[in-house]
Coordinates of C-alpha atoms in Angstrom, one line a residue:
M1 CA 239.3 45.4 35.9
D2 CA 241.3 47.4 33.4
T3 CA 244.8 46.4 32.3
D4 CA 246.7 48.9 34.5
A5 CA 244.8 47.7 37.6
K6 CA 245.6 44.0 36.7
H7 CA 249.3 44.9 36.2
R8 CA 249.4 46.6 39.6
Q9 CA 247.7 43.7 41.2
L10 CA 250.2 41.3 39.7
A11 CA 253.1 43.5 40.9
A12 CA 251.6 43.5 44.4
R13 CA 251.6 39.6 44.3
L14 CA 255.2 39.6 43.1
L15 CA 256.2 41.8 46.0
N16 CA 254.3 39.7 48.5
R17 CA 255.7 36.3 47.4
Y18 CA 259.2 37.1 46.0
G19 CA 260.0 40.7 47.1
K20 CA 263.0 40.0 49.3
T21 CA 266.1 41.8 48.0
Y22 CA 269.3 40.0 47.7
A23 CA 270.9 42.5 50.1
E24 CA 268.3 41.5 52.7
E25 CA 269.1 37.8 52.1
A26 CA 272.8 38.6 52.7
G27 CA 272.0 40.3 56.0
I28 CA 272.7 43.8 54.7
R29 CA 270.7 46.6 56.2
L30 CA 271.1 48.8 53.2
R31 CA 271.4 52.5 53.7
N32 CA 273.5 55.4 52.3
A33 CA 276.4 54.8 54.6
P34 CA 280.0 53.4 54.0
A35 CA 279.7 50.0 55.6
P36 CA 276.4 48.8 54.1
L37 CA 277.4 50.2 50.6
Y38 CA 280.6 48.3 50.8
Q39 CA 278.8 45.1 51.9
L40 CA 276.6 45.5 48.9
L41 CA 279.7 45.6 46.7
V42 CA 281.0 42.4 48.3
M43 CA 277.7 40.7 47.6
C44 CA 277.8 41.8 44.0
V45 CA 281.4 40.4 43.6
L46 CA 280.1 37.0 45.0
L47 CA 277.1 37.0 42.6
S48 CA 279.1 37.9 39.6
I49 CA 280.1 34.3 38.7
R50 CA 278.0 31.3 37.7
I51 CA 277.0 30.2 41.2
R52 CA 273.7 29.8 42.9
A53 CA 272.4 33.0 44.4
D54 CA 271.7 31.4 47.8
I55 CA 275.3 30.2 48.0
A56 CA 276.6 33.7 47.1
T57 CA 274.4 35.4 49.8
A58 CA 275.4 32.7 52.3
A59 CA 279.0 33.5 51.5
A60 CA 278.4 37.2 52.1
R61 CA 276.8 36.4 55.5
E62 CA 279.8 34.2 56.4
L63 CA 282.3 37.0 55.5
F64 CA 280.4 39.5 57.5
A65 CA 280.0 37.2 60.5
A66 CA 283.8 36.8 60.4
G67 CA 284.1 40.6 60.8
M68 CA 284.8 41.5 57.2
R69 CA 282.1 44.2 57.0
T70 CA 284.3 47.2 55.9
P71 CA 287.0 47.5 53.3
R72 CA 289.7 48.0 56.0
A73 CA 288.5 44.8 57.8
M74 CA 288.4 42.9 54.5
A75 CA 291.9 43.9 53.5
G76 CA 293.3 43.3 57.0
A77 CA 291.7 39.8 57.4
G78 CA 294.1 38.2 55.0
W79 CA 293.6 36.0 52.0
Q80 CA 293.4 32.7 53.9
S81 CA 290.7 34.0 56.2
R82 CA 288.7 35.1 53.2
V83 CA 289.1 31.6 51.6
D84 CA 288.1 29.9 54.8
A85 CA 284.9 32.0 55.2
L86 CA 284.0 31.3 51.6
G87 CA 284.6 27.6 52.1
R88 CA 282.3 27.5 55.2
A89 CA 279.5 28.8 52.9
H90 CA 280.3 26.1 50.3
Y91 CA 281.5 28.8 47.9
R92 CA 284.1 26.4 46.5
R93 CA 285.8 26.2 43.1
Y94 CA 285.9 30.0 43.0
D95 CA 287.0 30.6 46.6
E96 CA 290.7 31.3 46.0
S97 CA 290.2 33.7 43.0
T98 CA 287.3 35.4 44.8
A99 CA 289.3 35.9 48.0
T100 CA 291.9 37.6 45.8
A101 CA 289.3 39.8 44.1
L102 CA 287.8 40.8 47.4
G103 CA 291.2 41.8 48.8
E104 CA 292.1 43.8 45.7
G105 CA 288.7 45.4 45.7
A106 CA 288.9 46.4 49.3
E107 CA 292.3 48.1 48.6
L108 CA 290.7 50.0 45.7
V109 CA 287.8 51.3 47.9
L110 CA 290.4 52.4 50.5
S111 CA 292.8 54.1 48.1
R112 CA 290.5 55.7 45.6
Y113 CA 287.3 56.3 47.6
H114 CA 288.8 56.7 51.1
G115 CA 286.7 53.7 52.3
D116 CA 283.4 55.2 51.3
L117 CA 281.5 54.4 48.1
R118 CA 279.5 57.6 48.4
N119 CA 282.6 59.1 46.9
L120 CA 282.1 56.9 43.8
R121 CA 278.6 58.3 43.6
K122 CA 280.0 61.8 43.9
E123 CA 282.5 61.2 41.2
A124 CA 279.7 59.9 38.9
D125 CA 277.9 63.2 39.4
G126 CA 274.4 61.9 39.0
D127 CA 275.1 59.8 35.8
P128 CA 273.9 56.2 36.2
D129 CA 276.0 55.0 33.3
E130 CA 279.1 56.5 35.0
V131 CA 278.2 54.7 38.3
R132 CA 278.1 51.5 36.3
R133 CA 281.4 52.2 34.6
L134 CA 283.1 53.0 37.9
L135 CA 281.8 49.9 39.5
R136 CA 283.2 47.8 36.6
E137 CA 286.7 49.0 37.7
F138 CA 286.5 46.7 40.7
P139 CA 287.9 43.2 40.3
R140 CA 285.3 40.6 39.3
I141 CA 282.6 43.3 38.8
G142 CA 281.4 43.2 35.2
P143 CA 278.2 44.4 33.6
V144 CA 276.2 41.8 35.5
G145 CA 277.6 42.8 38.9
A146 CA 277.2 46.5 38.2
E147 CA 273.6 45.9 37.3
I148 CA 273.0 44.0 40.5
F149 CA 274.5 46.9 42.5
C150 CA 272.3 49.4 40.8
R151 CA 269.2 47.2 41.0
E152 CA 269.6 46.9 44.8
A153 CA 270.9 50.5 45.5
Q154 CA 268.2 52.3 43.5
G155 CA 266.2 52.6 46.7
I156 CA 268.8 54.9 48.2
W157 CA 270.5 56.4 45.2
E158 CA 267.6 58.0 43.4
E159 CA 269.6 58.7 40.2
L160 CA 269.7 55.0 39.5
R161 CA 266.0 54.7 39.2
P162 CA 264.5 52.8 37.5
A163 CA 267.0 50.0 37.4
F164 CA 265.7 46.7 35.9
D165 CA 268.3 44.6 34.3
E166 CA 267.7 42.3 31.3
R167 CA 266.8 39.3 33.3
A168 CA 264.1 41.3 35.3
R169 CA 262.7 42.8 32.1
R170 CA 262.5 39.4 30.4
A171 CA 260.7 38.0 33.4
A172 CA 258.2 40.9 33.3
E173 CA 257.5 40.2 29.6
E174 CA 256.9 36.5 30.3
L175 CA 254.4 37.5 33.0
G176 CA 252.6 39.8 30.7
L177 CA 253.7 42.9 32.5
P178 CA 255.0 46.0 30.7
H179 CA 258.7 45.5 30.4
T180 CA 260.4 48.8 30.0
P181 CA 262.1 50.1 33.2
E182 CA 259.8 53.2 33.2
S183 CA 256.6 51.3 32.8
L184 CA 257.6 48.8 35.5
A185 CA 258.5 51.6 37.9
A186 CA 255.0 53.0 37.5
L187 CA 253.5 49.9 39.1
V188 CA 254.9 50.3 42.6
A189 CA 256.0 53.0 45.0
P190 CA 259.6 54.3 44.5
D191 CA 260.8 52.6 47.7
D192 CA 259.6 49.3 46.4
L193 CA 261.6 49.4 43.2
P194 CA 264.5 47.3 44.5
R195 CA 262.0 44.7 45.8
L196 CA 260.2 44.5 42.5
A197 CA 263.4 44.1 40.5
A198 CA 264.6 41.4 42.9
A199 CA 261.2 39.7 42.7
L200 CA 261.3 39.5 38.9
V201 CA 264.8 38.0 39.0
R202 CA 263.7 35.5 41.6
V203 CA 260.7 34.5 39.5
S204 CA 263.0 34.0 36.5
L205 CA 265.1 31.5 38.6
A206 CA 262.2 29.6 40.3
R207 CA 260.8 26.7 38.3
G208 CA 257.1 27.1 37.7
A209 CA 256.8 30.6 39.4
T210 CA 255.8 32.4 36.2
E211 CA 252.9 30.0 35.5
E212 CA 251.8 30.0 39.2
L213 CA 251.7 33.8 39.3
K214 CA 249.8 34.1 35.9
A215 CA 247.2 31.5 37.1
A216 CA 246.6 33.2 40.5

């Protein structure tokens, strides 16, 4: 089997075992529409601090279950309701500051983008770096949060492809895969790019996963 075929086979195993996006885990049915795009932004805010990913996605699910699925609902819910929802998901220590960031972020989506992040995309005018810059204007969203958004949204915003952040590229290198965004993108169908990026991140966080995949 040639090298390219081996790389594709390994990428297929990655997708099969670890290819669940974080948006999926948070209960977001991601599509190019205002509510799911906003929900993705919320998830990125929650993932942007040093906290376990499963706690952050559980916190997203709790916020959404409490009705905070749109910027208007998030802003209208009130700070204490946001704190309470985060607490139910054990998103503690950062719950109060995150509740503030979510409220301020919701107001920014409403005032600047009229409640629709597709307007952020329009403002960026096809420039992925400008998308990242605009995302970083939201409270709590830094380079890491912006990269998470692009990694997950590349399936629906084609101009973001290929989006593999530093953690994903490092995991690919440790697995013996090509580790530039373009070479990784060549291993899977375009629709699977978010799943491959998420799979690489999950492997980097799971003890023993790299060795297990290389031995298979």
